[in-house]
Amino acid sequence: MNHIVSKIQNKLTTFFTDNKALAVVESALLFPVLITLSFGIYDLGTAISLSQKVISASQVSADLLTRERTLTMGEITQSLAAARLALDPYNSEDLGFDVVGVKFDEDLIPQECWRYTSENMTPKYVQSSETDGLGGEGEGLVVVTTRYTYTPYFSHALIGTFDLEETSFVRGRKNAFIPMEGDTC
């Protein structure tokens, strides 16, 4: 009986003094945390990259539209197709556009003259506080709002989807206001 007790004591003493098992236990505890952090960093990096691409898409479409003297629906469609290319290699199906032609009246209040909103976008109405000081009477802006609905690859179950949005305010290059074919302004 003493022999069994001393054998158990030896095994327990060896177990508590041996540090080999400690590394395995620490690895088992830290590995899931490190994997979770890696997935989160991947999703965060993708969101930052997409945010920059959404900014580029908004600026590309606004720049292409303000090169014209008068806009047609075909020119708007072409500029938005070019802006979708700014999202490569990401999927552009979740990208929406709201393009508005704004003209300032005699009180410098912005008046919406024309609008194009893509199918996966809700109209964003231009507030006068956003356009203060951006134009005089009779002048105008093309306001392009771009929104991308981002679904994180790994952490979507925790945080769901969220929108990355950018609005560009651009003046016409060739004239003070860029009308659209058939508008009333």
mmCIF file with all atom_site columns, C-alpha atoms in Angstrom, residues 13 15 18 23-25 34 45-46 56 62 66 73 84 91 97 114 119 137 139 142 150 156 159 167 179 183:
data_model
loop_
_atom_site.group_PDB
_atom_site.id
_atom_site.type_symbol
_atom_site.label_atom_id
_atom_site.label_alt_id
_atom_site.label_comp_id
_atom_site.label_asym_id
_atom_site.label_entity_id
_atom_site.label_seq_id
_atom_site.pdbx_PDB_ins_code
_atom_site.Cartn_x
_atom_site.Cartn_y
_atom_site.Cartn_z
_atom_site.occupancy
_atom_site.B_iso_or_equiv
_atom_site.pdbx_formal_charge
_atom_site.auth_seq_id
_atom_site.auth_comp_id
_atom_site.auth_asym_id
_atom_site.auth_atom_id
_atom_site.pdbx_PDB_model_num
ATOM 1  C CA . THR A 1 13  ? 5.372   15.595 -8.120  1.00 0.00 ? 13  THR A CA 1
ATOM 2  C CA . PHE A 1 15  ? 3.478   16.215 -13.150 1.00 0.00 ? 15  PHE A CA 1
ATOM 3  C CA . ASP A 1 18  ? 7.451   19.141 -15.425 1.00 0.00 ? 18  ASP A CA 1
ATOM 4  C CA . ALA A 1 23  ? 3.198   24.720 -23.247 1.00 0.00 ? 23  ALA A CA 1
ATOM 5  C CA . VAL A 1 24  ? 0.480   22.456 -24.624 1.00 0.00 ? 24  VAL A CA 1
ATOM 6  C CA . VAL A 1 25  ? -2.135  23.920 -22.280 1.00 0.00 ? 25  VAL A CA 1
ATOM 7  C CA . LEU A 1 34  ? -5.311  34.058 -32.192 1.00 0.00 ? 34  LEU A CA 1
ATOM 8  C CA . GLY A 1 45  ? -8.669  45.030 -43.620 1.00 0.00 ? 45  GLY A CA 1
ATOM 9  C CA . THR A 1 46  ? -11.254 44.184 -46.253 1.00 0.00 ? 46  THR A CA 1
ATOM 10 C CA . SER A 1 56  ? -12.772 56.199 -55.575 1.00 0.00 ? 56  SER A CA 1
ATOM 11 C CA . ALA A 1 62  ? -18.620 62.507 -60.346 1.00 0.00 ? 62  ALA A CA 1
ATOM 12 C CA . THR A 1 66  ? -18.938 66.874 -64.721 1.00 0.00 ? 66  THR A CA 1
ATOM 13 C CA . MET A 1 73  ? -29.255 58.833 -69.183 1.00 0.00 ? 73  MET A CA 1
ATOM 14 C CA . ARG A 1 84  ? -18.103 50.017 -60.637 1.00 0.00 ? 84  ARG A CA 1
ATOM 15 C CA . ASN A 1 91  ? -18.234 42.348 -56.046 1.00 0.00 ? 91  ASN A CA 1
ATOM 16 C CA . PHE A 1 97  ? -25.512 55.230 -56.616 1.00 0.00 ? 97  PHE A CA 1
ATOM 17 C CA . TRP A 1 114 ? -32.707 66.034 -61.737 1.00 0.00 ? 114 TRP A CA 1
ATOM 18 C CA . GLU A 1 119 ? -31.972 50.026 -57.944 1.00 0.00 ? 119 GLU A CA 1
ATOM 19 C CA . GLU A 1 137 ? -26.881 82.035 -57.915 1.00 0.00 ? 137 GLU A CA 1
ATOM 20 C CA . GLU A 1 139 ? -24.510 77.761 -60.437 1.00 0.00 ? 139 GLU A CA 1
ATOM 21 C CA . VAL A 1 142 ? -23.407 67.248 -59.293 1.00 0.00 ? 142 VAL A CA 1
ATOM 22 C CA . TYR A 1 150 ? -20.521 45.249 -46.713 1.00 0.00 ? 150 TYR A CA 1
ATOM 23 C CA . HIS A 1 156 ? -21.081 38.671 -40.118 1.00 0.00 ? 156 HIS A CA 1
ATOM 24 C CA . ILE A 1 159 ? -21.911 42.333 -36.399 1.00 0.00 ? 159 ILE A CA 1
ATOM 25 C CA . THR A 1 167 ? -20.713 61.649 -51.122 1.00 0.00 ? 167 THR A CA 1
ATOM 26 C CA . PRO A 1 179 ? -28.544 70.098 -66.902 1.00 0.00 ? 179 PRO A CA 1
ATOM 27 C CA . ASP A 1 183 ? -35.034 68.606 -66.874 1.00 0.00 ? 183 ASP A CA 1
#
